[in-house]
């Protein structure tokens, strides 16, 4: 009998899916860390923390923050589908937060603007 020369085929789509999942997991973990580690608790003032993500307009507090905080807010605003399933373990749930998304976003408004939560500003 001849030796089998069957090789496993490389499937770029499968690798891309795993890589995407890994990247999303790492970024989501970073969001949990950033969102919870710099907080003073929910309920801080959000007056003036209005963003217009479609026009890439962010409040000065976001623009002047370190890059990891800026990226965390921008990621959170556009990734509700991911963050809605991630609880925050820093105690913010006692302040009304249901998930990690709530650590960054108070409200998505009908006019396209987003009211941000000040929780992640240090």
mmCIF file of N, CA and C in Angstrom:
data_model
loop_
_atom_site.group_PDB
_atom_site.id
_atom_site.type_symbol
_atom_site.label_atom_id
_atom_site.label_comp_id
_atom_site.label_asym_id
_atom_site.label_seq_id
_atom_site.Cartn_x
_atom_site.Cartn_y
_atom_site.Cartn_z
ATOM 1 N N UNK A 1 0.828 -1.178 0.000
ATOM 2 C CA UNK A 1 0.000 0.000 0.000
ATOM 3 C C UNK A 1 0.873 1.241 0.000
ATOM 4 N N UNK A 2 0.402 2.209 -0.686
ATOM 5 C CA UNK A 2 1.137 3.471 -0.751
ATOM 6 C C UNK A 2 0.829 4.299 0.487
ATOM 7 N N UNK A 3 1.841 5.033 0.905
ATOM 8 C CA UNK A 3 1.660 5.900 2.072
ATOM 9 C C UNK A 3 0.704 7.032 1.714
ATOM 10 N N UNK A 4 -0.108 7.383 2.631
ATOM 11 C CA UNK A 4 -1.075 8.445 2.406
ATOM 12 C C UNK A 4 -0.356 9.792 2.343
ATOM 13 N N UNK A 5 -0.690 10.567 1.363
ATOM 14 C CA UNK A 5 -0.084 11.901 1.219
ATOM 15 C C UNK A 5 -1.108 12.987 1.512
ATOM 16 N N UNK A 6 -2.135 12.601 2.236
ATOM 17 C CA UNK A 6 -3.185 13.562 2.575
ATOM 18 C C UNK A 6 -2.631 14.607 3.541
ATOM 19 N N UNK A 7 -2.759 15.845 3.166
ATOM 20 C CA UNK A 7 -2.320 16.943 4.027
ATOM 21 C C UNK A 7 -3.515 17.802 4.391
ATOM 22 N N UNK A 8 -3.385 18.399 5.503
ATOM 23 C CA UNK A 8 -4.436 19.316 5.919
ATOM 24 C C UNK A 8 -4.322 20.581 5.065
ATOM 25 N N UNK A 9 -5.436 21.005 4.551
ATOM 26 C CA UNK A 9 -5.438 22.183 3.689
ATOM 27 C C UNK A 9 -5.488 23.438 4.530
ATOM 28 N N UNK A 10 -4.801 24.451 4.075
ATOM 29 C CA UNK A 10 -4.781 25.745 4.722
ATOM 30 C C UNK A 10 -6.016 26.520 4.309
ATOM 31 N N UNK A 11 -6.757 26.989 5.291
ATOM 32 C CA UNK A 11 -7.970 27.750 5.027
ATOM 33 C C UNK A 11 -7.797 29.150 5.589
ATOM 34 N N UNK A 12 -7.440 30.140 4.743
ATOM 35 C CA UNK A 12 -7.225 31.493 5.242
ATOM 36 C C UNK A 12 -8.437 32.068 5.965
ATOM 37 N N UNK A 13 -9.625 31.726 5.526
ATOM 38 C CA UNK A 13 -10.827 32.261 6.152
ATOM 39 C C UNK A 13 -10.929 31.797 7.608
ATOM 40 N N UNK A 14 -10.612 30.524 7.870
ATOM 41 C CA UNK A 14 -10.664 30.000 9.232
ATOM 42 C C UNK A 14 -9.631 30.687 10.111
ATOM 43 N N UNK A 15 -8.433 30.920 9.588
ATOM 44 C CA UNK A 15 -7.392 31.596 10.362
ATOM 45 C C UNK A 15 -7.777 33.042 10.634
ATOM 46 N N UNK A 16 -8.353 33.674 9.661
ATOM 47 C CA UNK A 16 -8.782 35.052 9.841
ATOM 48 C C UNK A 16 -9.850 35.125 10.924
ATOM 49 N N UNK A 17 -10.742 34.172 10.952
ATOM 50 C CA UNK A 17 -11.787 34.150 11.958
ATOM 51 C C UNK A 17 -11.190 33.992 13.354
ATOM 52 N N UNK A 18 -10.243 33.101 13.502
ATOM 53 C CA UNK A 18 -9.597 32.915 14.800
ATOM 54 C C UNK A 18 -8.827 34.171 15.204
ATOM 55 N N UNK A 19 -8.138 34.760 14.253
ATOM 56 C CA UNK A 19 -7.376 35.972 14.546
ATOM 57 C C UNK A 19 -8.320 37.104 14.947
ATOM 58 N N UNK A 20 -9.415 37.238 14.239
ATOM 59 C CA UNK A 20 -10.390 38.282 14.563
ATOM 60 C C UNK A 20 -10.951 38.061 15.956
ATOM 61 N N UNK A 21 -11.269 36.828 16.274
ATOM 62 C CA UNK A 21 -11.786 36.510 17.605
ATOM 63 C C UNK A 21 -10.756 36.827 18.679
ATOM 64 N N UNK A 22 -9.509 36.465 18.440
ATOM 65 C CA UNK A 22 -8.453 36.750 19.401
ATOM 66 C C UNK A 22 -8.269 38.253 19.582
ATOM 67 N N UNK A 23 -8.232 38.994 18.475
ATOM 68 C CA UNK A 23 -8.086 40.451 18.569
ATOM 69 C C UNK A 23 -9.253 41.085 19.312
ATOM 70 N N UNK A 24 -10.455 40.635 19.019
ATOM 71 C CA UNK A 24 -11.632 41.178 19.704
ATOM 72 C C UNK A 24 -11.576 40.868 21.197
ATOM 73 N N UNK A 25 -11.129 39.668 21.545
ATOM 74 C CA UNK A 25 -11.020 39.288 22.955
ATOM 75 C C UNK A 25 -9.989 40.135 23.682
ATOM 76 N N UNK A 26 -8.837 40.342 23.036
ATOM 77 C CA UNK A 26 -7.795 41.153 23.656
ATOM 78 C C UNK A 26 -8.238 42.604 23.824
ATOM 79 N N UNK A 27 -8.857 43.157 22.795
ATOM 80 C CA UNK A 27 -9.315 44.538 22.878
ATOM 81 C C UNK A 27 -10.431 44.681 23.903
ATOM 82 N N UNK A 28 -11.314 43.720 23.958
ATOM 83 C CA UNK A 28 -12.394 43.768 24.937
ATOM 84 C C UNK A 28 -11.844 43.670 26.360
ATOM 85 N N UNK A 29 -10.841 42.831 26.546
ATOM 86 C CA UNK A 29 -10.196 42.740 27.853
ATOM 87 C C UNK A 29 -9.550 44.055 28.244
ATOM 88 N N UNK A 30 -8.938 44.707 27.268
ATOM 89 C CA UNK A 30 -8.342 46.022 27.527
ATOM 90 C C UNK A 30 -9.420 47.035 27.894
ATOM 91 N N UNK A 31 -10.566 46.958 27.234
ATOM 92 C CA UNK A 31 -11.664 47.858 27.560
ATOM 93 C C UNK A 31 -12.135 47.648 28.992
ATOM 94 N N UNK A 32 -12.214 46.399 29.412
ATOM 95 C CA UNK A 32 -12.605 46.121 30.790
ATOM 96 C C UNK A 32 -11.612 46.742 31.757
ATOM 97 N N UNK A 33 -10.335 46.578 31.440
ATOM 98 C CA UNK A 33 -9.284 47.098 32.303
ATOM 99 C C UNK A 33 -9.306 48.620 32.347
ATOM 100 N N UNK A 34 -9.337 49.264 31.194
ATOM 101 C CA UNK A 34 -9.331 50.724 31.130
ATOM 102 C C UNK A 34 -10.605 51.283 31.731
ATOM 103 N N UNK A 35 -11.730 50.707 31.400
ATOM 104 C CA UNK A 35 -13.000 51.222 31.886
ATOM 105 C C UNK A 35 -13.145 51.121 33.390
ATOM 106 N N UNK A 36 -12.584 50.114 33.974
ATOM 107 C CA UNK A 36 -12.769 49.913 35.409
ATOM 108 C C UNK A 36 -11.635 50.468 36.244
ATOM 109 N N UNK A 37 -10.435 50.489 35.739
ATOM 110 C CA UNK A 37 -9.305 50.853 36.569
ATOM 111 C C UNK A 37 -9.194 52.336 36.830
ATOM 112 N N UNK A 38 -9.749 53.168 35.988
ATOM 113 C CA UNK A 38 -9.593 54.605 36.143
ATOM 114 C C UNK A 38 -10.858 55.265 36.659
ATOM 115 N N UNK A 39 -11.760 54.514 37.136
ATOM 116 C CA UNK A 39 -13.069 55.084 37.464
ATOM 117 C C UNK A 39 -13.119 55.663 38.859
ATOM 118 N N UNK A 40 -13.998 56.617 39.014
ATOM 119 C CA UNK A 40 -14.385 57.112 40.325
ATOM 120 C C UNK A 40 -15.812 56.691 40.605
ATOM 121 N N UNK A 41 -16.357 55.869 39.739
ATOM 122 C CA UNK A 41 -17.703 55.365 39.916
ATOM 123 C C UNK A 41 -18.673 56.002 38.964
ATOM 124 N N UNK A 42 -19.772 55.329 38.714
ATOM 125 C CA UNK A 42 -20.782 55.882 37.837
ATOM 126 C C UNK A 42 -21.463 57.070 38.484
ATOM 127 N N UNK A 43 -22.118 57.842 37.671
ATOM 128 C CA UNK A 43 -22.839 58.974 38.197
ATOM 129 C C UNK A 43 -22.065 60.279 38.105
ATOM 130 N N UNK A 44 -20.816 60.218 37.645
ATOM 131 C CA UNK A 44 -20.076 61.449 37.444
ATOM 132 C C UNK A 44 -20.770 62.247 36.354
ATOM 133 N N UNK A 45 -20.551 63.534 36.360
ATOM 134 C CA UNK A 45 -21.222 64.408 35.403
ATOM 135 C C UNK A 45 -20.858 64.048 33.971
ATOM 136 N N UNK A 46 -21.858 64.034 33.113
ATOM 137 C CA UNK A 46 -21.616 63.794 31.695
ATOM 138 C C UNK A 46 -21.989 65.024 30.877
ATOM 139 N N UNK A 47 -22.214 66.153 31.538
ATOM 140 C CA UNK A 47 -22.566 67.377 30.828
ATOM 141 C C UNK A 47 -21.459 67.716 29.840
ATOM 142 N N UNK A 48 -21.837 67.891 28.601
ATOM 143 C CA UNK A 48 -20.873 68.252 27.576
ATOM 144 C C UNK A 48 -20.141 67.084 26.962
ATOM 145 N N UNK A 49 -20.369 65.898 27.440
ATOM 146 C CA UNK A 49 -19.685 64.727 26.879
ATOM 147 C C UNK A 49 -20.522 64.146 25.747
ATOM 148 N N UNK A 50 -20.664 64.922 24.704
ATOM 149 C CA UNK A 50 -21.448 64.501 23.556
ATOM 150 C C UNK A 50 -20.503 64.305 22.382
ATOM 151 N N UNK A 51 -20.610 63.158 21.737
ATOM 152 C CA UNK A 51 -19.786 62.845 20.572
ATOM 153 C C UNK A 51 -20.673 62.685 19.345
ATOM 154 N N UNK A 52 -20.091 62.951 18.205
ATOM 155 C CA UNK A 52 -20.735 62.727 16.905
ATOM 156 C C UNK A 52 -19.831 61.775 16.142
ATOM 157 N N UNK A 53 -19.891 60.468 16.451
ATOM 158 C CA UNK A 53 -18.962 59.502 15.862
ATOM 159 C C UNK A 53 -18.972 59.462 14.335
ATOM 160 N N UNK A 54 -20.117 59.643 13.708
ATOM 161 C CA UNK A 54 -20.180 59.581 12.242
ATOM 162 C C UNK A 54 -19.338 60.679 11.607
ATOM 163 N N UNK A 55 -19.186 61.806 12.303
ATOM 164 C CA UNK A 55 -18.376 62.925 11.810
ATOM 165 C C UNK A 55 -17.007 62.970 12.476
ATOM 166 N N UNK A 56 -16.699 61.978 13.307
ATOM 167 C CA UNK A 56 -15.448 61.893 14.061
ATOM 168 C C UNK A 56 -15.233 63.134 14.930
ATOM 169 N N UNK A 57 -16.308 63.578 15.578
ATOM 170 C CA UNK A 57 -16.246 64.715 16.496
ATOM 171 C C UNK A 57 -16.420 64.175 17.912
ATOM 172 N N UNK A 58 -15.405 64.434 18.747
ATOM 173 C CA UNK A 58 -15.383 63.920 20.116
ATOM 174 C C UNK A 58 -15.167 65.071 21.076
ATOM 175 N N UNK A 59 -15.699 64.976 22.292
ATOM 176 C CA UNK A 59 -15.502 66.056 23.263
ATOM 177 C C UNK A 59 -14.019 66.195 23.628
ATOM 178 N N UNK A 60 -13.612 67.374 24.088
ATOM 179 C CA UNK A 60 -12.204 67.602 24.439
ATOM 180 C C UNK A 60 -11.664 66.592 25.458
ATOM 181 N N UNK A 61 -12.517 66.146 26.382
ATOM 182 C CA UNK A 61 -12.063 65.173 27.380
ATOM 183 C C UNK A 61 -11.579 63.887 26.728
ATOM 184 N N UNK A 62 -12.213 63.483 25.642
ATOM 185 C CA UNK A 62 -11.788 62.278 24.919
ATOM 186 C C UNK A 62 -10.535 62.589 24.107
ATOM 187 N N UNK A 63 -10.558 63.673 23.362
ATOM 188 C CA UNK A 63 -9.433 64.027 22.486
ATOM 189 C C UNK A 63 -8.144 64.266 23.267
ATOM 190 N N UNK A 64 -8.224 64.770 24.488
ATOM 191 C CA UNK A 64 -7.040 65.093 25.277
ATOM 192 C C UNK A 64 -6.605 63.948 26.184
ATOM 193 N N UNK A 65 -7.325 62.847 26.144
ATOM 194 C CA UNK A 65 -6.990 61.675 26.964
ATOM 195 C C UNK A 65 -5.846 60.896 26.322
ATOM 196 N N UNK A 66 -5.194 60.046 27.100
ATOM 197 C CA UNK A 66 -4.191 59.152 26.522
ATOM 198 C C UNK A 66 -4.812 58.297 25.415
ATOM 199 N N UNK A 67 -3.988 57.842 24.507
ATOM 200 C CA UNK A 67 -4.482 57.130 23.324
ATOM 201 C C UNK A 67 -5.290 55.885 23.681
ATOM 202 N N UNK A 68 -4.928 55.166 24.749
ATOM 203 C CA UNK A 68 -5.690 53.960 25.088
ATOM 204 C C UNK A 68 -7.116 54.295 25.494
ATOM 205 N N UNK A 69 -7.302 55.426 26.170
ATOM 206 C CA UNK A 69 -8.653 55.835 26.568
ATOM 207 C C UNK A 69 -9.444 56.298 25.348
ATOM 208 N N UNK A 70 -8.803 57.089 24.474
ATOM 209 C CA UNK A 70 -9.480 57.529 23.242
ATOM 210 C C UNK A 70 -9.952 56.334 22.435
ATOM 211 N N UNK A 71 -9.070 55.368 22.238
ATOM 212 C CA UNK A 71 -9.423 54.189 21.449
ATOM 213 C C UNK A 71 -10.496 53.353 22.125
ATOM 214 N N UNK A 72 -10.467 53.283 23.442
ATOM 215 C CA UNK A 72 -11.490 52.513 24.162
ATOM 216 C C UNK A 72 -12.875 53.123 23.955
ATOM 217 N N UNK A 73 -12.976 54.456 24.059
ATOM 218 C CA UNK A 73 -14.267 55.114 23.821
ATOM 219 C C UNK A 73 -14.730 54.908 22.388
ATOM 220 N N UNK A 74 -13.839 55.086 21.445
ATOM 221 C CA UNK A 74 -14.211 54.942 20.037
ATOM 222 C C UNK A 74 -14.616 53.508 19.721
ATOM 223 N N UNK A 75 -13.917 52.547 20.308
ATOM 224 C CA UNK A 75 -14.282 51.144 20.106
ATOM 225 C C UNK A 75 -15.645 50.854 20.732
ATOM 226 N N UNK A 76 -15.845 51.329 21.942
ATOM 227 C CA UNK A 76 -17.099 51.055 22.650
ATOM 228 C C UNK A 76 -18.307 51.607 21.903
ATOM 229 N N UNK A 77 -18.196 52.830 21.401
ATOM 230 C CA UNK A 77 -19.317 53.453 20.710
ATOM 231 C C UNK A 77 -19.753 52.635 19.508
ATOM 232 N N UNK A 78 -18.803 52.015 18.825
ATOM 233 C CA UNK A 78 -19.157 51.294 17.599
ATOM 234 C C UNK A 78 -19.253 49.780 17.778
ATOM 235 N N UNK A 79 -19.147 49.278 19.018
ATOM 236 C CA UNK A 79 -19.159 47.827 19.214
ATOM 237 C C UNK A 79 -20.082 47.383 20.344
ATOM 238 N N UNK A 80 -21.291 47.921 20.352
ATOM 239 C CA UNK A 80 -22.276 47.510 21.348
ATOM 240 C C UNK A 80 -22.520 46.004 21.302
ATOM 241 N N UNK A 81 -22.562 45.449 20.096
ATOM 242 C CA UNK A 81 -22.869 44.019 19.929
ATOM 243 C C UNK A 81 -21.892 43.139 20.700
ATOM 244 N N UNK A 82 -20.654 43.575 20.845
ATOM 245 C CA UNK A 82 -19.651 42.809 21.586
ATOM 246 C C UNK A 82 -19.710 43.118 23.076
ATOM 247 N N UNK A 83 -19.732 44.402 23.414
ATOM 248 C CA UNK A 83 -19.619 44.813 24.819
ATOM 249 C C UNK A 83 -20.872 44.564 25.639
ATOM 250 N N UNK A 84 -22.009 44.396 24.990
ATOM 251 C CA UNK A 84 -23.237 44.149 25.753
ATOM 252 C C UNK A 84 -23.169 42.839 26.538
ATOM 253 N N UNK A 85 -22.298 41.929 26.131
ATOM 254 C CA UNK A 85 -22.185 40.628 26.787
ATOM 255 C C UNK A 85 -21.072 40.588 27.825
ATOM 256 N N UNK A 86 -20.374 41.693 28.010
ATOM 257 C CA UNK A 86 -19.234 41.718 28.929
ATOM 258 C C UNK A 86 -19.584 42.497 30.184
ATOM 259 N N UNK A 87 -19.648 41.819 31.306
ATOM 260 C CA UNK A 87 -19.926 42.548 32.545
ATOM 261 C C UNK A 87 -18.698 43.339 32.970
ATOM 262 N N UNK A 88 -18.908 44.349 33.765
ATOM 263 C CA UNK A 88 -17.812 45.112 34.336
ATOM 264 C C UNK A 88 -17.715 44.705 35.802
ATOM 265 N N UNK A 89 -16.529 44.407 36.253
ATOM 266 C CA UNK A 89 -16.350 43.853 37.592
ATOM 267 C C UNK A 89 -15.840 44.868 38.610
ATOM 268 N N UNK A 90 -15.948 46.153 38.317
ATOM 269 C CA UNK A 90 -15.396 47.150 39.241
ATOM 270 C C UNK A 90 -16.455 47.720 40.169
ATOM 271 N N UNK A 91 -17.646 47.215 40.127
ATOM 272 C CA UNK A 91 -18.685 47.700 41.023
ATOM 273 C C UNK A 91 -19.623 48.705 40.386
ATOM 274 N N UNK A 92 -19.431 48.989 39.117
ATOM 275 C CA UNK A 92 -20.279 49.992 38.478
ATOM 276 C C UNK A 92 -21.702 49.481 38.253
ATOM 277 N N UNK A 93 -21.906 48.200 38.359
ATOM 278 C CA UNK A 93 -23.261 47.673 38.181
ATOM 279 C C UNK A 93 -24.182 48.172 39.285
ATOM 280 N N UNK A 94 -23.614 48.477 40.437
ATOM 281 C CA UNK A 94 -24.437 49.028 41.513
ATOM 282 C C UNK A 94 -24.900 50.446 41.182
ATOM 283 N N UNK A 95 -24.248 51.077 40.220
ATOM 284 C CA UNK A 95 -24.637 52.413 39.799
ATOM 285 C C UNK A 95 -25.514 52.411 38.567
ATOM 286 N N UNK A 96 -26.012 51.251 38.181
ATOM 287 C CA UNK A 96 -26.940 51.181 37.066
ATOM 288 C C UNK A 96 -26.362 50.654 35.766
ATOM 289 N N UNK A 97 -25.072 50.397 35.726
ATOM 290 C CA UNK A 97 -24.499 49.844 34.501
ATOM 291 C C UNK A 97 -24.889 48.377 34.366
ATOM 292 N N UNK A 98 -25.279 47.999 33.150
ATOM 293 C CA UNK A 98 -25.679 46.618 32.887
ATOM 294 C C UNK A 98 -24.553 45.795 32.292
ATOM 295 N N UNK A 99 -23.584 46.469 31.652
ATOM 296 C CA UNK A 99 -22.512 45.776 30.944
ATOM 297 C C UNK A 99 -21.365 46.744 30.709
ATOM 298 N N UNK A 100 -20.298 46.283 30.055
ATOM 299 C CA UNK A 100 -19.120 47.112 29.808
ATOM 300 C C UNK A 100 -19.419 48.276 28.870
ATOM 301 N N UNK A 101 -20.365 48.133 27.984
ATOM 302 C CA UNK A 101 -20.757 49.223 27.088
ATOM 303 C C UNK A 101 -21.212 50.435 27.897
ATOM 304 N N UNK A 102 -21.945 50.196 28.971
ATOM 305 C CA UNK A 102 -22.460 51.280 29.806
ATOM 306 C C UNK A 102 -21.358 52.050 30.533
ATOM 307 N N UNK A 103 -20.164 51.482 30.637
ATOM 308 C CA UNK A 103 -19.047 52.196 31.251
ATOM 309 C C UNK A 103 -18.574 53.343 30.364
ATOM 310 N N UNK A 104 -18.923 53.304 29.098
ATOM 311 C CA UNK A 104 -18.473 54.300 28.132
ATOM 312 C C UNK A 104 -19.603 55.144 27.559
ATOM 313 N N UNK A 105 -20.778 54.563 27.397
ATOM 314 C CA UNK A 105 -21.868 55.234 26.694
ATOM 315 C C UNK A 105 -23.095 55.325 27.594
ATOM 316 N N UNK A 106 -23.613 56.538 27.744
ATOM 317 C CA UNK A 106 -24.857 56.743 28.501
ATOM 318 C C UNK A 106 -26.073 56.556 27.605
ATOM 319 N N UNK A 107 -25.985 57.126 26.381
ATOM 320 C CA UNK A 107 -27.157 57.123 25.514
ATOM 321 C C UNK A 107 -26.732 57.322 24.068
ATOM 322 N N UNK A 108 -27.347 56.573 23.176
ATOM 323 C CA UNK A 108 -27.199 56.805 21.745
ATOM 324 C C UNK A 108 -28.490 57.476 21.303
ATOM 325 N N UNK A 109 -28.365 58.670 20.788
ATOM 326 C CA UNK A 109 -29.526 59.491 20.481
ATOM 327 C C UNK A 109 -29.970 59.341 19.035
ATOM 328 N N UNK A 110 -31.220 59.666 18.797
ATOM 329 C CA UNK A 110 -31.800 59.534 17.462
ATOM 330 C C UNK A 110 -31.114 60.411 16.425
ATOM 331 N N UNK A 111 -30.549 61.545 16.852
ATOM 332 C CA UNK A 111 -29.892 62.451 15.905
ATOM 333 C C UNK A 111 -28.476 62.006 15.536
ATOM 334 N N UNK A 112 -28.036 60.863 16.064
ATOM 335 C CA UNK A 112 -26.711 60.337 15.743
ATOM 336 C C UNK A 112 -25.647 60.693 16.766
ATOM 337 N N UNK A 113 -25.981 61.558 17.696
ATOM 338 C CA UNK A 113 -25.009 61.910 18.729
ATOM 339 C C UNK A 113 -25.013 60.833 19.818
ATOM 340 N N UNK A 114 -23.928 60.823 20.578
ATOM 341 C CA UNK A 114 -23.763 59.839 21.641
ATOM 342 C C UNK A 114 -23.372 60.571 22.920
ATOM 343 N N UNK A 115 -24.131 60.357 23.986
ATOM 344 C CA UNK A 115 -23.777 60.890 25.300
ATOM 345 C C UNK A 115 -22.847 59.884 25.961
ATOM 346 N N UNK A 116 -21.643 60.325 26.274
ATOM 347 C CA UNK A 116 -20.636 59.444 26.847
ATOM 348 C C UNK A 116 -20.697 59.453 28.363
ATOM 349 N N UNK A 117 -20.268 58.368 28.967
ATOM 350 C CA UNK A 117 -20.136 58.274 30.418
ATOM 351 C C UNK A 117 -18.708 58.685 30.777
ATOM 352 N N UNK A 118 -18.545 59.457 31.825
ATOM 353 C CA UNK A 118 -17.223 59.954 32.231
ATOM 354 C C UNK A 118 -16.442 58.934 33.043
ATOM 355 N N UNK A 119 -16.934 57.750 33.194
ATOM 356 C CA UNK A 119 -16.336 56.766 34.081
ATOM 357 C C UNK A 119 -14.866 56.461 33.787
ATOM 358 N N UNK A 120 -14.477 56.457 32.546
ATOM 359 C CA UNK A 120 -13.121 56.034 32.197
ATOM 360 C C UNK A 120 -12.094 57.155 32.143
ATOM 361 N N UNK A 121 -12.479 58.356 32.502
ATOM 362 C CA UNK A 121 -11.511 59.446 32.554
ATOM 363 C C UNK A 121 -10.813 59.421 33.899
ATOM 364 N N UNK A 122 -9.487 59.494 33.890
ATOM 365 C CA UNK A 122 -8.712 59.382 35.116
ATOM 366 C C UNK A 122 -8.506 60.603 35.866
#
